[in-house]
Structure formats: C-alpha cells, structure tokens
Coordinates of C-alpha atoms in Angstrom, one line a residue:
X1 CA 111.2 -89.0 28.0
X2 CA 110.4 -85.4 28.2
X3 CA 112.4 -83.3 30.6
X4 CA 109.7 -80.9 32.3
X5 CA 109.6 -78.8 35.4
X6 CA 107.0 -77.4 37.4
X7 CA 107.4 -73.8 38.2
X8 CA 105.2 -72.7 40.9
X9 CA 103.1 -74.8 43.0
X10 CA 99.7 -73.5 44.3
X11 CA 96.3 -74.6 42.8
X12 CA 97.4 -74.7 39.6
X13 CA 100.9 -75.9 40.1
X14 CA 99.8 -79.0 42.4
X15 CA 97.6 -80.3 39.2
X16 CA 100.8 -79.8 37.3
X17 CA 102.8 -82.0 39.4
X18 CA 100.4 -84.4 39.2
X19 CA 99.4 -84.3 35.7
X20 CA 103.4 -84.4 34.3
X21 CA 103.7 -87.1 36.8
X22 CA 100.9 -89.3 35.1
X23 CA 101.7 -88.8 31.8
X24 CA 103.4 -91.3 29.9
X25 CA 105.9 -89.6 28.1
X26 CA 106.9 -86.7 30.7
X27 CA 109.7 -86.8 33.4
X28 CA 109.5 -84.4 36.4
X29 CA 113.2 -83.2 37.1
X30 CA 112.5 -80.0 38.9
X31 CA 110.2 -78.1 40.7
X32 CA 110.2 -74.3 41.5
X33 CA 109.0 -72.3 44.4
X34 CA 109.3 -68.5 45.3
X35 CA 108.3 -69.8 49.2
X36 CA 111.9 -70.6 51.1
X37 CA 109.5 -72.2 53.3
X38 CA 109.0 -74.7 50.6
X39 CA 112.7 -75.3 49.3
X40 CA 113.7 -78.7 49.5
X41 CA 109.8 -80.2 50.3
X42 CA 109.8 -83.6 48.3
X43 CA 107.1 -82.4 44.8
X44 CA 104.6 -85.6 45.8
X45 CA 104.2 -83.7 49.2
X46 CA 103.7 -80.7 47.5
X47 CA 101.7 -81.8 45.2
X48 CA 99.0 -83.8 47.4
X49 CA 100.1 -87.2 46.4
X50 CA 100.4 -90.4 48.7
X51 CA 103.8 -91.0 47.9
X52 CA 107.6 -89.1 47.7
X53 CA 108.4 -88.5 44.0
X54 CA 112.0 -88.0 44.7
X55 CA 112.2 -84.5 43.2
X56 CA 112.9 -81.6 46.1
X57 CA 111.4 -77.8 45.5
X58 CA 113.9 -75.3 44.7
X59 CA 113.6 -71.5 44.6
X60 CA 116.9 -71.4 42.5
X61 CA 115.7 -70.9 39.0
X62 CA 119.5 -70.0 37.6
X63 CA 120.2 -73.9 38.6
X64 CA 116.9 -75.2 37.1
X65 CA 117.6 -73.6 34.0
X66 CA 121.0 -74.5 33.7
X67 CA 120.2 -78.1 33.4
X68 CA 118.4 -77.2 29.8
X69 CA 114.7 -79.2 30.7
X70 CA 112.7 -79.9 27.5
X71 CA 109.6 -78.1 28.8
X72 CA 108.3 -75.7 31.7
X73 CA 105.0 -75.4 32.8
X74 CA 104.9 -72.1 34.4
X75 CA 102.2 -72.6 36.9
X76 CA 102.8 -69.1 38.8
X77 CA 100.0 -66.2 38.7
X78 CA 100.0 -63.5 36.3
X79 CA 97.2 -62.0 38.2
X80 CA 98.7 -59.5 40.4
X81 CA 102.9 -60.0 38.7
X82 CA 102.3 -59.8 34.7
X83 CA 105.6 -58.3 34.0
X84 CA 107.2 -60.7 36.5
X85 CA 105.6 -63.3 34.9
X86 CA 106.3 -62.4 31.4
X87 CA 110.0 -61.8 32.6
X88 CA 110.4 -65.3 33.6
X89 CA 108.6 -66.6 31.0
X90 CA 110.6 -65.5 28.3
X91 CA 113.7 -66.0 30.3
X92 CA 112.6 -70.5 30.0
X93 CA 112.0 -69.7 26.4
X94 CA 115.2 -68.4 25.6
X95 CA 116.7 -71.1 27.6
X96 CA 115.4 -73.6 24.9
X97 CA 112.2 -74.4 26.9
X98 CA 108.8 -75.6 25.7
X99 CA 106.7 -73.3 27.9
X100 CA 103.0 -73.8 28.9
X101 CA 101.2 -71.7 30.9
X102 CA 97.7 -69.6 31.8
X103 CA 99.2 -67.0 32.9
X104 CA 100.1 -64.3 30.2
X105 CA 96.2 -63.3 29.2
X106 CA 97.1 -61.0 26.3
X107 CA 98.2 -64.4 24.8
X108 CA 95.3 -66.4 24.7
X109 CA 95.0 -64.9 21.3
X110 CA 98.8 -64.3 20.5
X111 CA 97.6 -62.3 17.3
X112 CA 95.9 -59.4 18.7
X113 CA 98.9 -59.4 21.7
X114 CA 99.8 -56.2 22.1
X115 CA 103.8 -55.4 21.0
X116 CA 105.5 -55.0 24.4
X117 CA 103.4 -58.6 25.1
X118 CA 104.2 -60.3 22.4
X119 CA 107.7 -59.4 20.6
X120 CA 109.9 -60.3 23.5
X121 CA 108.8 -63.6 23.6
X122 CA 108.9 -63.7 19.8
X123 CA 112.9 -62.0 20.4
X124 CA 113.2 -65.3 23.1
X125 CA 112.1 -67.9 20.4
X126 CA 114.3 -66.6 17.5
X127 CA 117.7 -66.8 20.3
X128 CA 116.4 -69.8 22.4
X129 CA 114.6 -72.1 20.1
X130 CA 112.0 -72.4 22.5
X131 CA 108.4 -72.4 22.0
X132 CA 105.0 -70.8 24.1
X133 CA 101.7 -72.2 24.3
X134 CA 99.1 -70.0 26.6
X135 CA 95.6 -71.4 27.6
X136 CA 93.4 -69.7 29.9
X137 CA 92.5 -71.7 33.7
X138 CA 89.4 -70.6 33.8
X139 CA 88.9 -73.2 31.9
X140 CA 90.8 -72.2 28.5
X141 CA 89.1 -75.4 26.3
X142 CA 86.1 -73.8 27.8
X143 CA 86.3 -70.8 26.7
X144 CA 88.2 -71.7 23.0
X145 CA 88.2 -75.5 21.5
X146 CA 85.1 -77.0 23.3
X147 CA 82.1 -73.8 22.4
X148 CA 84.3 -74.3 18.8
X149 CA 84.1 -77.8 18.4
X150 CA 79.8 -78.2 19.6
X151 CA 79.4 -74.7 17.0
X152 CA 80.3 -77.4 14.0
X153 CA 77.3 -79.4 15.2
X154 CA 74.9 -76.7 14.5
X155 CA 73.0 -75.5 11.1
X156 CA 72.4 -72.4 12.6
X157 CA 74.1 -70.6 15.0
X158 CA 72.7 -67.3 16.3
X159 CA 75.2 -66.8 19.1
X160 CA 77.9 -68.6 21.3
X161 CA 78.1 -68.4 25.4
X162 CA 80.7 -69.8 27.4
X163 CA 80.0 -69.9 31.1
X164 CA 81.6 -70.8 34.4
X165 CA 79.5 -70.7 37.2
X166 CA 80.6 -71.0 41.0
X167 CA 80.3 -70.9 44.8
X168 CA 83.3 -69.0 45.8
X169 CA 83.3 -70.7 49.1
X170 CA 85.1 -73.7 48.0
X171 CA 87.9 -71.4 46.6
X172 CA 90.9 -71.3 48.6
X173 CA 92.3 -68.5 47.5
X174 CA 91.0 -65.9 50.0
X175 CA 92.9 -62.9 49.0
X176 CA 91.5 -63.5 45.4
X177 CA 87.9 -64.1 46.3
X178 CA 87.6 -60.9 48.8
X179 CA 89.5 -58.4 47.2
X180 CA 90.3 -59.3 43.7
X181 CA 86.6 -60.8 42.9
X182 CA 85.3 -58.1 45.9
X183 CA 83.1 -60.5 48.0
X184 CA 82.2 -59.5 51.5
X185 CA 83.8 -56.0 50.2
X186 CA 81.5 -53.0 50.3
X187 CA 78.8 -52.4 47.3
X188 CA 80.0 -49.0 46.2
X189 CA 83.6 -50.2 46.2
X190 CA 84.2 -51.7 42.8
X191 CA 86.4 -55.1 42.5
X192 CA 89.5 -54.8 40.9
X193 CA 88.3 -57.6 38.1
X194 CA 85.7 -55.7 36.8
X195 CA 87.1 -52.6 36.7
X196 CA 86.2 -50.9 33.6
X197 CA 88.8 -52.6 30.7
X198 CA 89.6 -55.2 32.9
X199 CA 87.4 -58.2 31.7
X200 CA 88.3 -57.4 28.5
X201 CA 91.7 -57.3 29.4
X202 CA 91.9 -60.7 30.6
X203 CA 89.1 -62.5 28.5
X204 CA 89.2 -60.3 25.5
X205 CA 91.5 -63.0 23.6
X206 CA 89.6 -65.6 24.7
X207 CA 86.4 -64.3 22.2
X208 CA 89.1 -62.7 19.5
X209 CA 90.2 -66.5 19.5
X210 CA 86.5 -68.0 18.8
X211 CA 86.1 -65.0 16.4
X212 CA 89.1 -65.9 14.1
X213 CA 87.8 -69.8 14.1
X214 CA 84.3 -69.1 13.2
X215 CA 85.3 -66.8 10.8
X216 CA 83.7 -63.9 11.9
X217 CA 84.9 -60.4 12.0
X218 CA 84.3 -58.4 16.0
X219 CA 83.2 -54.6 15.4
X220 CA 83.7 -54.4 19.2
X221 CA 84.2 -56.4 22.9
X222 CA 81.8 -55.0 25.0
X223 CA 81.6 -55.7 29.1
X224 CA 78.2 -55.8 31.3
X225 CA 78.4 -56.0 35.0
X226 CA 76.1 -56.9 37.9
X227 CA 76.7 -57.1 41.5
X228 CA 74.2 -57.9 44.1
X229 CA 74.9 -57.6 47.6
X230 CA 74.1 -60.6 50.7
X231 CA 70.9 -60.2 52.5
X232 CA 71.9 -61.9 55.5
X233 CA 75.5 -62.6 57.0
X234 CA 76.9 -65.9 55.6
X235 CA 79.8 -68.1 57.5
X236 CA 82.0 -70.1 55.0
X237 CA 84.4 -73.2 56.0
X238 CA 87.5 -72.0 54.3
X239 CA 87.3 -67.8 54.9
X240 CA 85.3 -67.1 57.7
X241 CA 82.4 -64.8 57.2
X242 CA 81.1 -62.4 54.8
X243 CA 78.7 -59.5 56.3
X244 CA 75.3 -58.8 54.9
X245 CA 75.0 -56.0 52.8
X246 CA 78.5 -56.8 51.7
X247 CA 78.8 -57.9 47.6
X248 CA 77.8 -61.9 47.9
X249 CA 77.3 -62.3 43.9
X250 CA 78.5 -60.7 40.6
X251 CA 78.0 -62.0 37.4
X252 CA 79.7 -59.9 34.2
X253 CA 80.0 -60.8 30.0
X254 CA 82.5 -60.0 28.0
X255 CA 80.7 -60.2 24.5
X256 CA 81.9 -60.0 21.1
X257 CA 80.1 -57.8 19.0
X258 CA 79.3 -58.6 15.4
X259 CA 76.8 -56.7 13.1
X260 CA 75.9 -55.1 16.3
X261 CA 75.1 -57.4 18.3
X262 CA 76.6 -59.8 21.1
X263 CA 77.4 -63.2 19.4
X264 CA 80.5 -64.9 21.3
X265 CA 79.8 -64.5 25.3
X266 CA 82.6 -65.0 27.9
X267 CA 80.1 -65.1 31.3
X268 CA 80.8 -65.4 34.6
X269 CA 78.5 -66.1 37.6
X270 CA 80.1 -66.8 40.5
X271 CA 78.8 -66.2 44.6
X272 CA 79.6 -66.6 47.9
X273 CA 76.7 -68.4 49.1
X274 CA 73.9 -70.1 46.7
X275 CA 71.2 -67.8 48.5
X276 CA 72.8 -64.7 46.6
X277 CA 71.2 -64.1 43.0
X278 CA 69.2 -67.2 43.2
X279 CA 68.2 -66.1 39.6
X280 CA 70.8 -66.2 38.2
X281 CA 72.1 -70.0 36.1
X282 CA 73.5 -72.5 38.8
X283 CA 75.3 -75.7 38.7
X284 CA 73.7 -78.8 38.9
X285 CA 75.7 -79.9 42.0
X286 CA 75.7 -76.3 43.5
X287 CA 78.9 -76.0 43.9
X288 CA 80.4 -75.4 39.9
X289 CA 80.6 -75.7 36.7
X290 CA 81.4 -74.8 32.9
X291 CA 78.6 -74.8 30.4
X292 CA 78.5 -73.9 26.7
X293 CA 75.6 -72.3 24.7
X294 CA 74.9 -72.4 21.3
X295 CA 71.6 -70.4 20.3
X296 CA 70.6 -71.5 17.2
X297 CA 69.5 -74.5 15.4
X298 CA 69.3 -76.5 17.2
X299 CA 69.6 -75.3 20.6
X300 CA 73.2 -77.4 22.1
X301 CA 74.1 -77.1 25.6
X302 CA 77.2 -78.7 27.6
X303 CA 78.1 -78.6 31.0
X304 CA 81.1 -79.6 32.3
X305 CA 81.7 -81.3 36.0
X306 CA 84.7 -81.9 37.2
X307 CA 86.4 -82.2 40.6
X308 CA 89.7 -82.6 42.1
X309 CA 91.5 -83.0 45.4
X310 CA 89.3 -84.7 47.7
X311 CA 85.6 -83.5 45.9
X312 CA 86.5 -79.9 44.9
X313 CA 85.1 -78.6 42.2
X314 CA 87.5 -75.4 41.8
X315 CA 90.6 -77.7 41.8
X316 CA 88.6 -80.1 39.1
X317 CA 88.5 -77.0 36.7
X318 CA 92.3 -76.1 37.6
X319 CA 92.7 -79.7 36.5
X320 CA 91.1 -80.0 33.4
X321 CA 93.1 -76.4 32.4
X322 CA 96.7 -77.9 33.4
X323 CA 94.9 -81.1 31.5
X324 CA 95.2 -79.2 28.1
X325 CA 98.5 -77.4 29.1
X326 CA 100.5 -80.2 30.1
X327 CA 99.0 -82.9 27.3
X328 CA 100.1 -80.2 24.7
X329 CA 103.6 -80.6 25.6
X330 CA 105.1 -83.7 23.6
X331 CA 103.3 -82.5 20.6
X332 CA 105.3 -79.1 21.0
X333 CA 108.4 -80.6 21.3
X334 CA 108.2 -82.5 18.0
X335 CA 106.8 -79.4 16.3
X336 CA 109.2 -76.0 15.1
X337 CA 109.7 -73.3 17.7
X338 CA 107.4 -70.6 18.2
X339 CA 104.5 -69.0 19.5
X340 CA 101.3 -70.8 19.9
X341 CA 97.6 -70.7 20.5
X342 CA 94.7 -73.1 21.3
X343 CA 93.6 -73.4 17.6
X344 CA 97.3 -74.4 16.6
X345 CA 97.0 -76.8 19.7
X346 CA 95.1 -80.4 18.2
X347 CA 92.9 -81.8 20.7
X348 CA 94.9 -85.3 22.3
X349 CA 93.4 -88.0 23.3
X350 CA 94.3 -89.8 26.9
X351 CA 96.9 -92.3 24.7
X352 CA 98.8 -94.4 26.8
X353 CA 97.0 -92.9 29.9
X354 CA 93.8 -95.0 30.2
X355 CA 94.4 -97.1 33.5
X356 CA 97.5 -95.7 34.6
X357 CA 97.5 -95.1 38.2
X358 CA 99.1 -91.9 39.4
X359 CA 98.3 -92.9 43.5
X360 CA 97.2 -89.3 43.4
X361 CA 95.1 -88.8 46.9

C-alpha cells in the first residue's frame, strides 16, 4: 500500500480524502491543515464521510514529513499563495514525495514553466528523488487529455474549444466568487482573474499543452473578455445578495493562435444567476458543466456532468480533477523521479474500484 497524505482540506482537499480513501492501493496516514481550529478533527469528518477514518488533522508538517509518506497530494490554493505553495511543494518533493497537485499553474505545461517555476522543483527532484505531477481543477482532463483524445476522432479539425460553464451560486467559496471572479463588484472595477496577463497566466499552459500534442506550433495566446452586469438584484442561498447593476456574468477565452487564427480555446462562462447573459452556452441542468468542441469534420461535442457532495455540481468537477490527480499516483511511484505533465500521465481505468464502497455521504 501506498503511503499518502492529504495536505489541505477545502473543496478540493475533502475530494482528496475521499478519493485516496477509495482507492485500492492508497493508505491515508496524514492529513494537513493550516486551521488550528481543525487540528486533531478525525479526516472522515473532515472529509464529509459517514464514518471516522482514524487519521486526526495536523498543522505540523515537520512531523508529517518526517515519517517519509510515499505520496502527497497538495490540495491547498495556489490562487492567492503561489510562492507559498511552491515553497511547500518542493519542500514534500525533496522529502522523497510523489506530489500531485492543481495548484502550481505555470506547470500544467512544465516545458514552457518559467525558470524561478520550474528549476527548484527540478533542484528538489535531483536531492529528494521525488517526483511532481500538476493538473489543472478546473477540470485539467478537460482542458488537456479529454479535447486530445475526441481530436483523434476527427478527419478534419478546424479548431478545438474547451469550456466550463457555471452558476456561481452553488460555489462556496465566497471570497473567490465576489472578489477574485468580481461578481456583485462594480462594472468599471476589473476582477483580479481577468486582469490583463492573468488568464494567460493561469490557463496559458493548459493550450501550450494541447499545442505540443497536436503537433502544432502557437504564434501567440491571445485573451478576450466580456462582462455583463445584473439587471435586477438577485438573492443566492450560499452568499446572500448580489445588487443590480453589479457584474452578474463574464465569460473570457484564452486562445491559441496558429497561422493567425484562434485554434485551441480555453472558455469560460460562468454567472451568478442564469437570467445574466442568457445568450451565452448553458448547461443542460443549469447549474454546470464541461464541454469540448471540435470544429471540423465532423462536428464532435462532449459535455461532461458530474456532481458531488449532496448534488453539487462544483464539487463534482473538483472531483473528477482530484480523480485524475490521485489515480495518477501508484503509476508515479513505480515510474523514475521527476517532473511530470498530463501527456506523460496515461489515462487509468477504475481497476479494482468498480463496486467498492467508500460510505462517502
């Protein structure tokens, strides 16, 4: 069994609990918090599950480490701490750790990581013998192996879009959604994510990646943004209320530009309430989605459902991400140390998880 520990344990790191705990050939022996509040809180609590798992949250990471686990899934945001999260990222790989993780987005294509990114993990792999695999939670599959995987369907294929499309309202992560994202935030105040270099920033990898497997080369990323603001005042059930003439929806592409024109789309669509930009694509269920393009011949579109913790639709997509991270795992361990991306990554199939019961509620 594989030694693994859960560092962090919001949205993403609850799924993590959960998913290491259901797999097969994975042992939880440690949990990490930052919150004192949650030291010593049994994981299955923290985690949402119906049962204890016998493993108490710690915020001492010196101990944790100490105990040399096989693996790490570093489930703690990059958003707002990249250099902290880099820091302790390459502090598990040079412990000897397997890391896996959304949160360094200059790694999602680890080639075109720029040098202060990318050489002190490499320095942490050469001492440690660890190895890092980064995948985007937005999805990352979405965004990299699934639009790659339908393009080989195709004879012709004139461009590829990658889209996740959501009601913000079922978010929980207010401080994100209003100020981060900018809904409910005034129109002529631009939100930090779409600040000019930003999208590129943090999905620019994301289309390098898709480039490098279709074999195509970029001559630029380009970024389009549009924000429309809330005609009427709109009461959510998780963050209260968001004023009219406040942003409500934005929708921005990241788009890889070859022979001048965009060819690999990164889109998002996202609102506050469906009656903003009613234009715009929607989920089928209303609520959200992931959905891959290909324009060409002939015409292939996927969309993706999933849903998580009690019908949620932005936990199911933090799911299916931590999914592909923590399934990635056992195939790290058996291969060399190093620095990985999703097309080194093979797609795994559920083995010795089809029935298995994890009690999750």
């Amino acid at each position: 069994m594989i030694s693994t520990v859960v560092w962090g344990t919001g949205n993403v790191g609850r799924a993590a609990i959960r998913a290491v705990d259901a797999h097969p050939g994975l042992v939880l022996t440690a949990v990490v918090v930052h919150d004192p509040a949650k030291h010593g809180r049994d994981a299955g609590e923290l985690a949402g599950l119906d049962r204890q798992l016998g493993i108490a949250a710690t915020t001492d990471i010196e101990a944790v480490l100490a105990d040399n686990p096989d693996a790490v899934v570093y489930a703690a945001s990059g958003d707002i701490r990249p250099a902290d999260a880099l820091a302790d990222i390459v502090r598990a790989v040079g412990a000897g750790a397997v890391v896996v993780t959304p949160a360094l987005y200059a790694l999602y294509d680890q080639r075109s990581a720029p040098p202060e990114i990318r050489e002190p993990v490499l320095a942490a792999i050469e001492s440690g013998g660890g190895s890092l695999f980064v995948s985007g939670i937005d999805p990352g599959w979405g965004n990299d192996v699934l639009p790659v995987l339908i393009s080989g369907l195709g004879s012709v294929v004139d461009v590829v879009r990658c889209q996740e499309i959501f009601d913000y309202s079922t978010y929980d992560q207010p401080d994100s959604v209003r100020y981060l994202v900018g809904m409910g935030q005034p129109m002529d105040q631009l939100p930090p994510m779409v600040a000019p270099g930003v999208p590129t920033m943090v999905w620019g990898g994301q289309v390098r990646l898709m480039a490098r497997a279709l074999g195509v080369e970029l001559d630029e990323i380009r970024e389009d943004v549009q924000r429309l603001p809330l005609e009427t005042t709109v009461e959510t059930a998780t963050m209260g209320s968001f004023a009219a003439g406040t942003q409500g929806a934005m929708r921005f592409e990241v788009q890889g530009i070859v022979a001048g024109a965009p060819r690999i789309v990164v889109e998002h669509i996202t609102r506050i309430h469906p009656a903003c930009a009613p234009e715009w694509p929607t989920p089928p269920n209303g609520s959200g989605a992931h959905r891959v393009i290909i324009e060409g011949r002939p015409r292939i579109e996927v969309t993706v459902e999933a849903t998580d913790e009690g019908g949620n639709y932005a936990a199911g997509g933090n799911a299916t991400a931590v999914g592909r991270l923590v399934g990635a795992i056992d195939w790290l361990v058996d291969a060399a140390p190093g620095l990985y991306d999703a097309l080194d990554i093979p797609l795994r199939p559920a083995a010795g998880k089809l029935g298995r019961n994890s009690h999750a509620s």
